[in-house]
mmCIF file of C-alpha atoms in Angstrom:
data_model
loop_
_atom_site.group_PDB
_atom_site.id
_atom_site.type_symbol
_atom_site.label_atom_id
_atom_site.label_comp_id
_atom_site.label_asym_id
_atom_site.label_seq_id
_atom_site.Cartn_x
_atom_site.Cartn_y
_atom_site.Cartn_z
ATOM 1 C CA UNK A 1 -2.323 -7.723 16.776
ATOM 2 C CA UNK A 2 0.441 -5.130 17.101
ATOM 3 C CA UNK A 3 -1.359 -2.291 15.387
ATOM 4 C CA UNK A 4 -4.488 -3.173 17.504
ATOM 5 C CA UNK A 5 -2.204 -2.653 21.139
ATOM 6 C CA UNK A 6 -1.024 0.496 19.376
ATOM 7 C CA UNK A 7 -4.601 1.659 19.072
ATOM 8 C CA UNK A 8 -5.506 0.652 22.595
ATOM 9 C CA UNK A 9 -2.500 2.498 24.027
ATOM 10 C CA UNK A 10 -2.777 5.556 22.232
ATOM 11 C CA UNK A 11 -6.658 5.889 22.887
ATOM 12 C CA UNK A 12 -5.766 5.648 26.555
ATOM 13 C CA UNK A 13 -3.060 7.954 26.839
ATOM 14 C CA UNK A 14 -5.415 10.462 25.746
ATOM 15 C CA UNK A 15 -7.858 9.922 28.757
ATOM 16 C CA UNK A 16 -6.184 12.565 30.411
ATOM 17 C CA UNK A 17 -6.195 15.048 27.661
ATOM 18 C CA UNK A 18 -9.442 14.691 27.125
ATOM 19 C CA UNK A 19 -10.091 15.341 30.415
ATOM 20 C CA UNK A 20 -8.047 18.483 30.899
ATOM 21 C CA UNK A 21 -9.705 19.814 27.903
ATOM 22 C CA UNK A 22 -13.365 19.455 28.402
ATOM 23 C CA UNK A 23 -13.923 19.355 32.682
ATOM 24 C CA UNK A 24 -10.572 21.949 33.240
ATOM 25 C CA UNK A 25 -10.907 23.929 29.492
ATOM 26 C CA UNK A 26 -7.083 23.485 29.253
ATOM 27 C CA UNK A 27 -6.630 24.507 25.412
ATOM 28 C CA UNK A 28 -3.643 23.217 24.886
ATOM 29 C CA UNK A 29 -5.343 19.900 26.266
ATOM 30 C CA UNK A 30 -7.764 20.498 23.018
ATOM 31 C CA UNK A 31 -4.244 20.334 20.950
ATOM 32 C CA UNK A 32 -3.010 17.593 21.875
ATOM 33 C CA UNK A 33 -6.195 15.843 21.789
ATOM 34 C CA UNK A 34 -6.554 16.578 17.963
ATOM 35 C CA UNK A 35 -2.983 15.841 17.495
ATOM 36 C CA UNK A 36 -3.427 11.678 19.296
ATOM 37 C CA UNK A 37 -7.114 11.936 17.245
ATOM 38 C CA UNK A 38 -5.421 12.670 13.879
ATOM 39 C CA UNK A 39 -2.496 9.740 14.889
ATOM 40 C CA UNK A 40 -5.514 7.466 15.515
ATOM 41 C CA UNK A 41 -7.471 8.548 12.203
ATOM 42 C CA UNK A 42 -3.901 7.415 10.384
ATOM 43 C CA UNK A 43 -3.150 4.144 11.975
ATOM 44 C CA UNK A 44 -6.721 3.490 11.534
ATOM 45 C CA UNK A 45 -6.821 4.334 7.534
ATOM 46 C CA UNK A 46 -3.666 2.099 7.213
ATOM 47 C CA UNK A 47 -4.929 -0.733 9.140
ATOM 48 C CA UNK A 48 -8.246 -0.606 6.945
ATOM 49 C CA UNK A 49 -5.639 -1.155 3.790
ATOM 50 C CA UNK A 50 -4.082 -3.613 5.359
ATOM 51 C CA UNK A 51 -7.427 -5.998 6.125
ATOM 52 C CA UNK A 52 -8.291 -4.664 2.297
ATOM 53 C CA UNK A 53 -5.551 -6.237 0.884
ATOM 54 C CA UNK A 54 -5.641 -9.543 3.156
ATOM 55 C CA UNK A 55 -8.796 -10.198 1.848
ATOM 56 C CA UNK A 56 -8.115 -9.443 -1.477
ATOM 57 C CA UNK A 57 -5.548 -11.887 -1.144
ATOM 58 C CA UNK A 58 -7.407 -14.781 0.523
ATOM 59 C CA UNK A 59 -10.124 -14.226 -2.031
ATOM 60 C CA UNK A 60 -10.445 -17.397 -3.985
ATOM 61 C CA UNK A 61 -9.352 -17.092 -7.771
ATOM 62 C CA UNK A 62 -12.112 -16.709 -10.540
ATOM 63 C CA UNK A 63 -12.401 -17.727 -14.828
ATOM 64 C CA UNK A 64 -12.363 -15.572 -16.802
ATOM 65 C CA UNK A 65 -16.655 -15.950 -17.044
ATOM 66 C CA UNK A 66 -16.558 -14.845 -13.608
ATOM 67 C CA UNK A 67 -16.794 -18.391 -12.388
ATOM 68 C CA UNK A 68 -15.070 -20.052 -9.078
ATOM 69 C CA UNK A 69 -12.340 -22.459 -10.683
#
């Protein structure tokens, strides 16, 4: 549940850039906003391999035919 509080806490540290950027049209706002968004889009990817490989892991084993054993 770690990564999940990271996600949480960085989505809500960028409230406030979000809001600088599109009600006050602060541009550097809009930076910083695509810098927490690309941060997110990482975590995110690596938390997609994680679950990925947890599965692939739980998954139970198969023959050789392709049946369950």
């Amino acid at each position: 549940m770690n990564r999940f509080e990271e996600l949480k806490t960085l989505v809500l540290s960028l409230e406030d850039e979000f809001h600088k950027f599109y009600e006050k049209d602060n541009k550097a706002a809009g930076t910083r906003v695509r810098k927490g968004m690309q941060t997110l889009k990482k975590i995110a990817q690596e938390i997609r391999t994680n679950v990925s490989i947890s599965k692939a892991s739980i998954a139970s084993p198969k023959d050789s035919d392709g049946k369950q054993a």
